[in-house]
CSV table of C-alpha atoms in Angstrom, one decimal:
chain,number,residue,atom,x,y,z
I,1,UNK,CA,0.0,-0.2,0.0
I,2,UNK,CA,1.6,3.6,-1.5
I,3,UNK,CA,0.9,5.7,2.1
I,4,UNK,CA,1.1,8.5,0.2
I,5,UNK,CA,-1.5,7.3,-2.4
I,6,UNK,CA,-3.4,6.8,0.6
I,7,UNK,CA,-3.3,9.9,2.4
I,8,UNK,CA,-4.6,11.7,-1.2
I,9,UNK,CA,-7.7,10.0,-0.5
I,10,UNK,CA,-8.0,10.3,2.7
I,11,UNK,CA,-7.8,14.2,2.4
I,12,UNK,CA,-10.3,14.3,-1.4
I,13,UNK,CA,-13.0,12.4,0.7
I,14,UNK,CA,-12.5,14.8,3.1
I,15,UNK,CA,-13.6,17.8,0.5
I,16,UNK,CA,-15.6,16.0,-1.3
I,17,UNK,CA,-17.4,14.8,1.1
I,18,UNK,CA,-18.7,18.6,2.1
I,19,UNK,CA,-18.9,20.5,-1.1
I,20,UNK,CA,-20.1,18.7,-4.8
I,21,UNK,CA,-17.3,17.5,-7.4
I,22,UNK,CA,-17.0,20.9,-9.5
I,23,UNK,CA,-16.5,22.9,-6.6
I,24,UNK,CA,-13.3,20.5,-5.6
I,25,UNK,CA,-10.2,21.0,-7.8
I,26,UNK,CA,-7.1,19.6,-8.2
I,27,UNK,CA,-5.3,22.1,-7.2
I,28,UNK,CA,-7.2,22.3,-3.8
I,29,UNK,CA,-6.8,18.7,-2.6
I,30,UNK,CA,-3.0,18.9,-3.4
I,31,UNK,CA,-2.8,21.7,-1.4
I,32,UNK,CA,-4.6,20.7,1.4
I,33,UNK,CA,-2.8,17.3,0.8
I,34,UNK,CA,0.9,19.2,1.3
I,35,UNK,CA,1.1,18.2,-2.4
I,36,UNK,CA,1.7,19.2,-5.5
I,37,UNK,CA,-0.5,18.9,-8.7
I,38,UNK,CA,2.1,16.9,-10.3
I,39,UNK,CA,2.0,14.9,-7.6
I,40,UNK,CA,-1.5,14.2,-7.5
I,41,UNK,CA,-1.0,13.6,-11.6
I,42,UNK,CA,1.1,11.1,-10.6
I,43,UNK,CA,-1.1,8.9,-8.9
I,44,UNK,CA,-4.2,9.7,-10.2
I,45,UNK,CA,-5.7,10.8,-14.0
I,46,UNK,CA,-7.3,13.3,-13.2
I,47,UNK,CA,-10.3,14.5,-11.2
I,48,UNK,CA,-12.5,12.3,-11.9
I,49,UNK,CA,-11.0,9.2,-10.7
I,50,UNK,CA,-10.1,10.6,-7.8
I,51,UNK,CA,-13.7,11.4,-6.4
I,52,UNK,CA,-14.7,7.8,-7.5
I,53,UNK,CA,-11.9,6.5,-5.9
I,54,UNK,CA,-13.1,8.5,-3.1
I,55,UNK,CA,-16.2,7.3,-3.0
I,56,UNK,CA,-15.2,4.1,-3.2
I,57,UNK,CA,-13.6,4.5,0.7
I,58,UNK,CA,-16.9,6.6,1.5
I,59,UNK,CA,-19.0,3.4,-0.1
I,60,UNK,CA,-16.9,0.9,2.1
I,61,UNK,CA,-16.7,2.9,5.4
I,62,UNK,CA,-20.7,2.9,5.2
I,63,UNK,CA,-20.8,-0.6,4.7
I,64,UNK,CA,-18.6,-0.9,7.7
I,65,UNK,CA,-21.4,0.3,9.7
I,66,UNK,CA,-24.0,-1.8,8.9
I,67,UNK,CA,-22.7,-3.9,10.8
I,68,UNK,CA,-24.0,-4.9,13.5
I,69,UNK,CA,-24.0,-8.3,16.2
I,70,UNK,CA,-26.8,-10.5,16.7
I,71,UNK,CA,-28.4,-9.8,19.6
I,72,UNK,CA,-31.4,-8.6,21.4
I,73,UNK,CA,-34.4,-7.3,19.9
I,74,UNK,CA,-34.7,-6.2,15.5
I,75,UNK,CA,-35.5,-3.2,16.6
I,76,UNK,CA,-33.1,-1.8,18.8
I,77,UNK,CA,-30.5,-3.7,16.8
I,78,UNK,CA,-31.3,-1.4,13.5
I,79,UNK,CA,-32.0,1.5,15.6
I,80,UNK,CA,-28.0,1.7,16.6
I,81,UNK,CA,-26.8,0.8,12.5
I,82,UNK,CA,-29.3,4.2,12.4
I,83,UNK,CA,-27.8,5.6,14.5
I,84,UNK,CA,-24.3,5.0,12.9
I,85,UNK,CA,-25.9,5.4,8.9
I,86,UNK,CA,-27.3,9.0,9.8
I,87,UNK,CA,-24.0,10.2,11.2
I,88,UNK,CA,-22.3,9.3,8.3
I,89,UNK,CA,-25.0,10.9,6.3
I,90,UNK,CA,-24.3,14.3,8.3
I,91,UNK,CA,-20.3,14.2,7.6
I,92,UNK,CA,-20.3,12.9,3.9
I,93,UNK,CA,-23.7,13.4,3.2
I,94,UNK,CA,-23.4,17.3,2.3
I,95,UNK,CA,-20.5,16.6,-0.9
I,96,UNK,CA,-22.2,13.4,-1.9
I,97,UNK,CA,-26.1,14.5,-2.1
I,98,UNK,CA,-26.7,15.2,-5.4
I,99,UNK,CA,-25.1,12.2,-6.8
I,100,UNK,CA,-27.4,10.4,-4.8
I,101,UNK,CA,-30.4,12.3,-6.1
I,102,UNK,CA,-28.8,11.7,-9.3
I,103,UNK,CA,-28.4,14.8,-10.7
I,104,UNK,CA,-24.4,15.0,-10.5
I,105,UNK,CA,-22.6,15.9,-13.1
I,106,UNK,CA,-19.4,13.5,-12.0
I,107,UNK,CA,-22.1,10.7,-11.9
I,108,UNK,CA,-20.3,7.7,-14.2
I,109,UNK,CA,-21.1,3.8,-14.3
I,110,UNK,CA,-18.3,3.4,-11.8
I,111,UNK,CA,-20.2,5.7,-9.2
I,112,UNK,CA,-23.4,3.6,-10.1
I,113,UNK,CA,-21.5,0.5,-9.0
I,114,UNK,CA,-20.3,2.2,-5.9
I,115,UNK,CA,-24.0,2.9,-5.0
I,116,UNK,CA,-25.8,-0.6,-5.6
I,117,UNK,CA,-22.8,-1.8,-4.0
I,118,UNK,CA,-23.6,-0.7,-0.6
I,119,UNK,CA,-27.1,-0.8,-1.0
I,120,UNK,CA,-26.5,-4.0,-1.8
I,121,UNK,CA,-24.5,-4.3,1.5
I,122,UNK,CA,-27.7,-2.9,3.1
I,123,UNK,CA,-30.3,-5.1,1.7
I,124,UNK,CA,-28.0,-8.2,3.2
I,125,UNK,CA,-27.2,-6.9,6.6
I,126,UNK,CA,-31.0,-6.6,7.3
I,127,UNK,CA,-32.3,-10.0,5.8
I,128,UNK,CA,-29.4,-11.5,7.8
I,129,UNK,CA,-30.7,-10.0,11.5
I,130,UNK,CA,-34.2,-11.4,9.8
I,131,UNK,CA,-33.0,-14.3,9.7
I,132,UNK,CA,-35.8,-15.6,7.7
I,133,UNK,CA,-34.8,-18.5,5.8
I,134,UNK,CA,-36.3,-18.4,2.1
I,135,UNK,CA,-37.3,-14.6,1.8
I,136,UNK,CA,-40.1,-13.7,-0.4
I,137,UNK,CA,-39.7,-11.9,-3.4
I,138,UNK,CA,-42.5,-9.6,-1.6
I,139,UNK,CA,-39.7,-9.0,1.5
I,140,UNK,CA,-36.9,-8.6,-0.7
I,141,UNK,CA,-39.0,-6.0,-2.2
I,142,UNK,CA,-39.9,-4.0,1.2
I,143,UNK,CA,-36.9,-4.5,2.0
I,144,UNK,CA,-35.1,-2.9,-1.0
I,145,UNK,CA,-38.0,0.2,-1.1
I,146,UNK,CA,-37.2,0.5,3.0
I,147,UNK,CA,-33.8,1.4,2.0
I,148,UNK,CA,-35.3,3.8,-0.7
I,149,UNK,CA,-37.4,5.4,2.2
I,150,UNK,CA,-34.3,6.1,4.5
I,151,UNK,CA,-31.9,7.3,1.7
I,152,UNK,CA,-34.0,10.3,0.5
I,153,UNK,CA,-35.5,10.8,3.8
I,154,UNK,CA,-32.5,11.2,4.8
I,155,UNK,CA,-31.4,13.2,1.7
I,156,UNK,CA,-34.2,15.1,2.3
I,157,UNK,CA,-33.2,16.1,6.3
I,158,UNK,CA,-29.8,16.9,5.4
I,159,UNK,CA,-31.2,20.1,3.1
I,160,UNK,CA,-34.1,20.9,5.8
I,161,UNK,CA,-33.4,19.5,9.3
I,162,UNK,CA,-36.6,20.2,10.3
I,163,UNK,CA,-36.7,17.3,13.4
I,164,UNK,CA,-34.1,16.7,15.5
I,165,UNK,CA,-31.6,13.9,14.2
I,166,UNK,CA,-32.8,11.4,16.8
I,167,UNK,CA,-36.4,11.1,15.8
I,168,UNK,CA,-35.6,10.7,12.2
I,169,UNK,CA,-33.4,7.6,13.6
I,170,UNK,CA,-36.5,6.2,15.6
I,171,UNK,CA,-38.9,7.2,13.1
I,172,UNK,CA,-37.0,5.8,10.2
I,173,UNK,CA,-37.1,2.6,12.2
I,174,UNK,CA,-40.8,2.4,13.0
I,175,UNK,CA,-41.4,2.9,9.3
I,176,UNK,CA,-38.9,-0.8,8.9
I,177,UNK,CA,-41.8,-2.2,11.8
I,178,UNK,CA,-45.0,-0.9,10.1
I,179,UNK,CA,-43.0,-1.9,6.4
I,180,UNK,CA,-42.6,-5.6,7.6
I,181,UNK,CA,-45.9,-6.1,9.4
I,182,UNK,CA,-47.7,-5.1,6.3
I,183,UNK,CA,-46.1,-7.5,4.4
I,184,UNK,CA,-46.9,-10.3,7.1
I,185,UNK,CA,-50.4,-9.4,7.0
I,186,UNK,CA,-49.9,-10.3,2.8
I,187,UNK,CA,-47.7,-13.0,3.3
I,188,UNK,CA,-49.0,-15.6,5.8
I,189,UNK,CA,-45.0,-17.4,5.9
I,190,UNK,CA,-43.6,-14.8,7.6
I,191,UNK,CA,-46.7,-14.8,10.2
I,192,UNK,CA,-45.3,-16.8,12.4
I,193,UNK,CA,-41.2,-15.0,12.1
I,194,UNK,CA,-43.3,-12.1,12.9
I,195,UNK,CA,-44.8,-13.4,16.2
I,196,UNK,CA,-41.4,-14.4,17.0
I,197,UNK,CA,-39.3,-11.0,16.3
I,198,UNK,CA,-42.4,-8.5,18.2
I,199,UNK,CA,-42.1,-11.7,20.7
I,200,UNK,CA,-38.0,-10.6,21.5
I,201,UNK,CA,-38.6,-6.5,21.2
I,202,UNK,CA,-38.9,-4.9,24.6
I,203,UNK,CA,-41.9,-1.7,25.7
I,204,UNK,CA,-38.7,0.8,25.6
I,205,UNK,CA,-37.9,-0.1,22.4
I,206,UNK,CA,-38.9,1.4,18.7
I,207,UNK,CA,-41.2,-1.7,18.4
I,208,UNK,CA,-43.0,-0.6,21.9
I,209,UNK,CA,-42.9,3.2,21.3
I,210,UNK,CA,-44.5,2.6,18.2
I,211,UNK,CA,-47.1,0.1,19.4
I,212,UNK,CA,-48.6,2.4,22.3
I,213,UNK,CA,-48.6,5.4,19.9
I,214,UNK,CA,-50.7,3.4,17.9
I,215,UNK,CA,-53.0,2.1,20.2
I,216,UNK,CA,-53.7,6.0,21.3
I,217,UNK,CA,-54.2,6.8,17.8
I,218,UNK,CA,-56.9,3.8,17.9
I,219,UNK,CA,-58.4,4.8,20.9
I,220,UNK,CA,-59.7,8.2,19.0
I,221,UNK,CA,-63.1,7.2,19.2
I,222,UNK,CA,-63.5,9.1,15.4
I,223,UNK,CA,-61.1,6.8,13.5
I,224,UNK,CA,-62.1,3.5,15.8
I,225,UNK,CA,-65.3,3.9,14.7
I,226,UNK,CA,-64.1,4.0,10.8
I,227,UNK,CA,-62.0,1.1,11.2
I,228,UNK,CA,-64.8,-0.9,12.9
I,229,UNK,CA,-66.5,-0.7,10.3
I,230,UNK,CA,-64.4,-1.2,7.6
I,231,UNK,CA,-63.4,-5.2,9.9
I,232,UNK,CA,-66.6,-5.8,9.0
I,233,UNK,CA,-66.7,-7.6,5.4
I,234,UNK,CA,-69.1,-6.8,2.9
I,235,UNK,CA,-71.9,-9.4,1.6
I,236,UNK,CA,-72.2,-8.9,-1.4
R,1,UNK,CA,-46.0,24.0,-33.7
R,2,UNK,CA,-44.0,22.1,-36.2
R,3,UNK,CA,-44.9,18.7,-37.1
R,4,UNK,CA,-42.1,17.0,-38.4
R,5,UNK,CA,-40.0,17.8,-35.2
R,6,UNK,CA,-43.4,16.7,-32.7
R,7,UNK,CA,-43.0,13.3,-35.4
R,8,UNK,CA,-39.8,13.0,-34.3
R,9,UNK,CA,-40.0,12.9,-30.9
R,10,UNK,CA,-42.5,11.1,-30.6
R,11,UNK,CA,-41.2,7.9,-33.1
R,12,UNK,CA,-38.2,8.9,-30.3
R,13,UNK,CA,-40.0,8.6,-27.6
R,14,UNK,CA,-41.4,5.3,-28.7
R,15,UNK,CA,-37.3,4.1,-29.1
R,16,UNK,CA,-35.8,5.3,-25.9
R,17,UNK,CA,-38.3,3.8,-24.0
R,18,UNK,CA,-37.9,0.5,-25.3
R,19,UNK,CA,-33.8,0.0,-25.3
R,20,UNK,CA,-31.2,2.3,-23.1
R,21,UNK,CA,-30.1,5.4,-24.7
R,22,UNK,CA,-27.5,3.8,-25.4
R,23,UNK,CA,-29.0,1.3,-28.0
R,24,UNK,CA,-30.7,3.6,-30.1
R,25,UNK,CA,-29.2,5.7,-33.0
R,26,UNK,CA,-29.4,8.6,-34.8
R,27,UNK,CA,-30.0,6.2,-37.6
R,28,UNK,CA,-32.4,4.4,-35.9
R,29,UNK,CA,-34.8,7.4,-35.3
R,30,UNK,CA,-34.2,8.6,-38.5
R,31,UNK,CA,-35.3,5.1,-40.1
R,32,UNK,CA,-38.7,4.9,-38.1
R,33,UNK,CA,-39.3,8.4,-38.9
R,34,UNK,CA,-39.2,7.7,-42.5
R,35,UNK,CA,-36.6,10.6,-42.1
R,36,UNK,CA,-33.4,11.4,-43.3
R,37,UNK,CA,-30.1,12.2,-41.0
R,38,UNK,CA,-29.3,15.4,-42.2
R,39,UNK,CA,-33.0,16.0,-41.3
R,40,UNK,CA,-32.9,14.5,-38.0
R,41,UNK,CA,-30.0,16.9,-37.5
R,42,UNK,CA,-31.2,20.2,-39.0
R,43,UNK,CA,-34.1,20.1,-35.8
R,44,UNK,CA,-32.0,18.6,-32.6
R,45,UNK,CA,-28.3,19.2,-31.9
R,46,UNK,CA,-27.7,15.6,-31.2
R,47,UNK,CA,-28.7,12.5,-29.9
R,48,UNK,CA,-28.6,14.2,-26.3
R,49,UNK,CA,-31.0,16.3,-26.9
R,50,UNK,CA,-33.0,14.2,-28.8
R,51,UNK,CA,-33.0,12.0,-26.0
R,52,UNK,CA,-34.3,15.0,-23.1
R,53,UNK,CA,-36.9,16.8,-24.7
R,54,UNK,CA,-38.4,13.3,-25.1
R,55,UNK,CA,-38.0,12.6,-21.9
R,56,UNK,CA,-39.3,16.1,-20.9
R,57,UNK,CA,-42.5,14.7,-23.5
R,58,UNK,CA,-42.8,11.4,-21.3
R,59,UNK,CA,-42.8,13.5,-18.1
R,60,UNK,CA,-45.4,15.7,-19.0
R,61,UNK,CA,-47.8,12.7,-20.0
R,62,UNK,CA,-46.8,10.8,-16.9
R,63,UNK,CA,-48.2,13.6,-14.4
R,64,UNK,CA,-51.1,13.8,-16.6
R,65,UNK,CA,-52.1,10.4,-15.3
R,66,UNK,CA,-51.4,11.9,-11.6
R,67,UNK,CA,-54.7,14.2,-12.2
R,68,UNK,CA,-57.4,12.2,-10.5
R,69,UNK,CA,-60.8,14.4,-9.0
R,70,UNK,CA,-61.5,14.6,-5.9
R,71,UNK,CA,-64.4,12.3,-5.3
R,72,UNK,CA,-64.6,9.3,-3.6
R,73,UNK,CA,-62.6,7.8,-1.0
R,74,UNK,CA,-58.9,8.8,-1.3
R,75,UNK,CA,-57.3,5.1,-1.6
R,76,UNK,CA,-59.7,4.6,-4.4
R,77,UNK,CA,-58.6,7.6,-5.9
R,78,UNK,CA,-54.8,6.6,-5.7
R,79,UNK,CA,-55.8,3.2,-6.4
R,80,UNK,CA,-57.0,4.6,-10.0
R,81,UNK,CA,-53.6,6.9,-10.7
R,82,UNK,CA,-51.0,4.0,-9.8
R,83,UNK,CA,-53.3,2.1,-12.1
R,84,UNK,CA,-52.2,4.5,-14.7
R,85,UNK,CA,-48.8,5.3,-13.1
R,86,UNK,CA,-47.7,1.7,-13.6
R,87,UNK,CA,-49.4,1.2,-17.0
R,88,UNK,CA,-46.6,4.4,-18.1
R,89,UNK,CA,-44.3,2.4,-16.1
R,90,UNK,CA,-44.7,-1.1,-18.8
R,91,UNK,CA,-44.7,0.6,-21.8
R,92,UNK,CA,-42.0,3.7,-20.9
R,93,UNK,CA,-39.9,2.0,-17.7
R,94,UNK,CA,-37.8,-0.1,-19.8
R,95,UNK,CA,-36.0,2.3,-21.8
R,96,UNK,CA,-35.7,5.1,-18.7
R,97,UNK,CA,-35.0,2.5,-15.8
R,98,UNK,CA,-31.7,3.0,-15.9
R,99,UNK,CA,-31.9,6.9,-15.4
R,100,UNK,CA,-34.4,6.8,-13.2
R,101,UNK,CA,-31.8,3.8,-10.8
R,102,UNK,CA,-28.9,6.3,-11.7
R,103,UNK,CA,-26.5,4.5,-13.8
R,104,UNK,CA,-27.3,6.2,-17.1
R,105,UNK,CA,-24.4,7.4,-19.6
R,106,UNK,CA,-27.7,9.9,-20.2
R,107,UNK,CA,-27.8,11.4,-17.5
R,108,UNK,CA,-27.0,15.4,-17.1
R,109,UNK,CA,-28.7,18.4,-15.1
R,110,UNK,CA,-31.7,18.2,-18.0
R,111,UNK,CA,-32.4,15.1,-17.5
R,112,UNK,CA,-32.5,15.3,-14.0
R,113,UNK,CA,-34.5,18.5,-13.9
R,114,UNK,CA,-37.1,16.5,-16.0
R,115,UNK,CA,-37.6,13.7,-13.0
R,116,UNK,CA,-37.7,15.8,-10.3
R,117,UNK,CA,-40.7,18.1,-11.6
R,118,UNK,CA,-42.2,14.5,-12.3
R,119,UNK,CA,-41.6,13.9,-8.3
R,120,UNK,CA,-43.0,17.1,-7.9
R,121,UNK,CA,-46.1,16.7,-9.7
R,122,UNK,CA,-46.9,13.6,-7.9
R,123,UNK,CA,-46.1,15.3,-4.2
R,124,UNK,CA,-48.5,18.3,-5.0
R,125,UNK,CA,-51.1,16.1,-6.3
R,126,UNK,CA,-51.2,14.3,-3.4
R,127,UNK,CA,-50.9,16.4,-1.3
R,128,UNK,CA,-54.3,18.6,-2.8
R,129,UNK,CA,-55.8,15.5,-2.3
R,130,UNK,CA,-55.1,15.1,1.2
R,131,UNK,CA,-56.2,18.8,1.3
R,132,UNK,CA,-54.5,18.8,4.9
R,133,UNK,CA,-54.7,22.5,5.2
R,134,UNK,CA,-50.9,23.5,6.1
R,135,UNK,CA,-48.8,20.1,6.2
R,136,UNK,CA,-46.3,19.4,8.6
R,137,UNK,CA,-42.5,19.1,7.1
R,138,UNK,CA,-43.2,15.3,8.8
R,139,UNK,CA,-45.9,14.6,6.1
R,140,UNK,CA,-44.4,15.9,2.9
R,141,UNK,CA,-41.4,14.2,4.3
R,142,UNK,CA,-43.8,10.8,4.2
R,143,UNK,CA,-45.3,11.5,1.2
R,144,UNK,CA,-41.5,11.5,-1.1
R,145,UNK,CA,-40.6,8.9,1.0
R,146,UNK,CA,-43.4,7.0,-0.2
R,147,UNK,CA,-43.1,7.9,-3.7
R,148,UNK,CA,-39.2,6.8,-3.9
R,149,UNK,CA,-40.9,3.6,-2.5
R,150,UNK,CA,-42.9,3.9,-5.2
R,151,UNK,CA,-40.3,4.5,-8.0
R,152,UNK,CA,-38.3,2.3,-6.6
R,153,UNK,CA,-40.4,-0.6,-6.5
R,154,UNK,CA,-42.0,-0.4,-10.0
R,155,UNK,CA,-38.7,-0.3,-11.0
R,156,UNK,CA,-37.5,-3.6,-9.9
R,157,UNK,CA,-40.9,-5.1,-10.7
R,158,UNK,CA,-39.8,-4.3,-14.2
R,159,UNK,CA,-37.4,-6.4,-13.6
R,160,UNK,CA,-38.7,-9.3,-12.1
R,161,UNK,CA,-42.5,-8.8,-12.5
R,162,UNK,CA,-42.5,-11.3,-9.7
R,163,UNK,CA,-46.2,-10.4,-8.8
R,164,UNK,CA,-49.2,-9.4,-10.7
R,165,UNK,CA,-50.0,-6.2,-11.5
R,166,UNK,CA,-52.6,-5.5,-9.5
R,167,UNK,CA,-51.5,-6.8,-5.8
R,168,UNK,CA,-48.5,-4.2,-6.8
R,169,UNK,CA,-51.0,-1.5,-7.6
R,170,UNK,CA,-53.3,-2.5,-3.9
R,171,UNK,CA,-49.4,-2.8,-2.1
R,172,UNK,CA,-48.5,0.5,-3.2
R,173,UNK,CA,-51.7,2.6,-2.0
R,174,UNK,CA,-52.3,0.1,1.4
R,175,UNK,CA,-48.1,1.2,1.7
R,176,UNK,CA,-49.6,4.6,1.3
R,177,UNK,CA,-52.3,4.7,3.9
R,178,UNK,CA,-49.8,3.0,6.4
R,179,UNK,CA,-47.5,5.6,5.7
R,180,UNK,CA,-50.2,8.1,6.9
R,181,UNK,CA,-51.1,6.5,9.9
R,182,UNK,CA,-47.7,6.3,11.1
R,183,UNK,CA,-47.6,10.1,10.4
R,184,UNK,CA,-50.8,10.7,12.3
R,185,UNK,CA,-49.5,8.6,15.4
R,186,UNK,CA,-46.3,11.2,16.0
R,187,UNK,CA,-48.6,13.9,14.7
R,188,UNK,CA,-51.6,14.4,16.7
R,189,UNK,CA,-53.0,17.8,14.1
R,190,UNK,CA,-53.1,14.9,11.8
R,191,UNK,CA,-55.3,12.3,13.6
R,192,UNK,CA,-58.7,14.2,13.3
R,193,UNK,CA,-57.4,14.5,9.2
R,194,UNK,CA,-57.1,10.6,9.7
R,195,UNK,CA,-60.6,10.7,11.0
R,196,UNK,CA,-62.1,11.8,8.3
R,197,UNK,CA,-59.8,10.3,5.8
R,198,UNK,CA,-60.6,6.6,7.1
R,199,UNK,CA,-65.0,7.9,7.9
R,200,UNK,CA,-64.7,7.7,4.0
R,201,UNK,CA,-63.6,4.5,2.9
R,202,UNK,CA,-64.7,1.2,2.0
R,203,UNK,CA,-65.3,-1.9,3.2
R,204,UNK,CA,-63.9,-2.6,-0.4
R,205,UNK,CA,-61.4,-0.4,-1.2
R,206,UNK,CA,-57.6,-0.8,-0.4
R,207,UNK,CA,-58.0,0.3,3.5
R,208,UNK,CA,-61.0,-1.8,3.9
R,209,UNK,CA,-59.1,-4.7,2.8
R,210,UNK,CA,-56.0,-3.4,4.2
R,211,UNK,CA,-58.1,-3.6,8.1
R,212,UNK,CA,-59.3,-6.8,7.9
R,213,UNK,CA,-56.0,-8.2,6.9
R,214,UNK,CA,-54.0,-6.3,9.7
R,215,UNK,CA,-56.8,-7.6,12.0
R,216,UNK,CA,-56.4,-11.5,11.3
R,217,UNK,CA,-52.8,-10.9,11.8
R,218,UNK,CA,-53.5,-9.5,14.7
R,219,UNK,CA,-55.7,-12.4,15.9
R,220,UNK,CA,-53.0,-14.9,15.4
R,221,UNK,CA,-52.6,-15.5,19.1
R,222,UNK,CA,-48.5,-15.3,19.3
R,223,UNK,CA,-48.6,-11.9,17.3
R,224,UNK,CA,-51.2,-10.8,19.8
R,225,UNK,CA,-49.9,-11.7,22.8
R,226,UNK,CA,-45.9,-10.1,22.0
R,227,UNK,CA,-48.1,-7.2,20.9
R,228,UNK,CA,-50.2,-7.0,23.9
R,229,UNK,CA,-47.2,-7.1,26.3
R,230,UNK,CA,-45.8,-4.1,24.5
R,231,UNK,CA,-49.1,-1.7,25.3
R,232,UNK,CA,-48.0,-1.4,28.9
R,233,UNK,CA,-45.5,1.6,29.1
R,234,UNK,CA,-43.0,0.2,31.3
R,235,UNK,CA,-42.5,1.6,34.9
R,236,UNK,CA,-39.5,3.1,36.0
C-alpha cells in the first residue's frame, strides 16, 4: 500500500464530502494534502478518478457501519445501525447528495456501481438479521423499498433539518417495523416469523413505542369507529 | 408548432422507451420516422438533445396521469392513479429504468430537472387530495418517501415481474395508507384528518382490505400476545 496515495484519497474524501465535485479542484486537493499538482497526477489520471476512488472509500466505510451483532431485539439493532448511518450522512452527505439524487455531473458507471454495492450491503445485512429461511420476493422488495425510503428521507433531512436527528432515527426504524408487518399481513409464511420478532421486542424500544403510539391513535373515537366499520367484510 | 419536429420526438420517445439510450442511434430514429439523418440534425443538435426532449414529453404525459378528480375515498383515487402510473411504467419504463436508477450515461442536468418535476407533480397532487390545511414537514417527508418507494418498487418489478401488476398496485396504495397512519400517530394535528379519511373509506377498497388483513394478522395468538405485552408502558 502506497501511503502517499492513501493520504491523497483521504484528503479528497474529506473535501468531496463537504462540497459537490464541481467545487473541488485538483489544486484544492493538492493544497490540502501538502502535495504538488504533478504528484496528484502521478497517482490519479484526473479529478474524476480521485472522486470515484474517494466515493469507493466512503462506500466501504458506510457498508462497515451496517455491521451489527445479532443480539437483542431487532428494532434496537436497526436503531443502532441507523444512528451510525445518520452520523455518516451528516459528515459525508453534503458533498455526495447530488450524486445520490441522480443530478451530479460526476455520475458515471463507476459511481453507480459503488452506490449499488452499498445498497446491496444494506439489503443483505437486514436479511441476515431477519434470519428468515428463504426470503420471498415480496420481503426482498419491502427491504429494498425501505432502503430507498431511508436514503431519500435522510437526504431531504440534510437539506431541511426540520426534525431532530434522533427523531428521524426512530421514525425510520418504526417505518421498517410497519413495512415488515404489512408484508407479513400479505404473506402467511412470514406471520410466524413476525410473532417471534415481536416477542423479543421491549416496551422501551422503537417497536414498543410505536405500538403504544398506534394504540393511542386508534383509541380516538372517530378513528376507532371508522376502522371498526371496515373490519366487517362486505356481503355481496 | 412544427409537425415534423413533433413526429421526430414521438418516434424517439417510442424508441427510447423500449431501449437504453446507448442502444438507440440517430439513424434508428431517422429510419423509424421515415426521415433522413440531415433532417433529424436540422431539428436537433444531437442524440442527447432528442433524448432529453423525449424524456420531457414522457414526463409531461406521466404528470398528466397523476390528475384525478377529488371524488370518493382517498385510497380508491390513489388506486386509480397507480393503475395509470404502472401502465406508464410498463410501456415507457424499460428504456428509462437506468436513468431513474441513476446509472445512465445519458443523465444530465436536463434529465434530472425532468425527473424532479415529475416527483414534484406527484407530491403536489397527493397533498392536494389529502387537503390538509397546512401540511407539516413530517407529512411532506412521508409523501416524498412514499413516492421514492413507488419508484423503486415499480422499477424492481419491471426487472422481475414477480407479482401480478394488480397486486403491486394494491400494495403501493396500502403502503401509503400505512405511512399516513404512522405519521398521524406522531402528529396529533393529523389525527383528526385521518379520522375523516378513514370514515370515507369503503370495506371493499384498498384501506378496507388492509384493515381486515391486519386484523387477521393481529388475531394470531403469538402476535397478539407479544403486542399486548408492548402496549403496557414500562414503569421506571
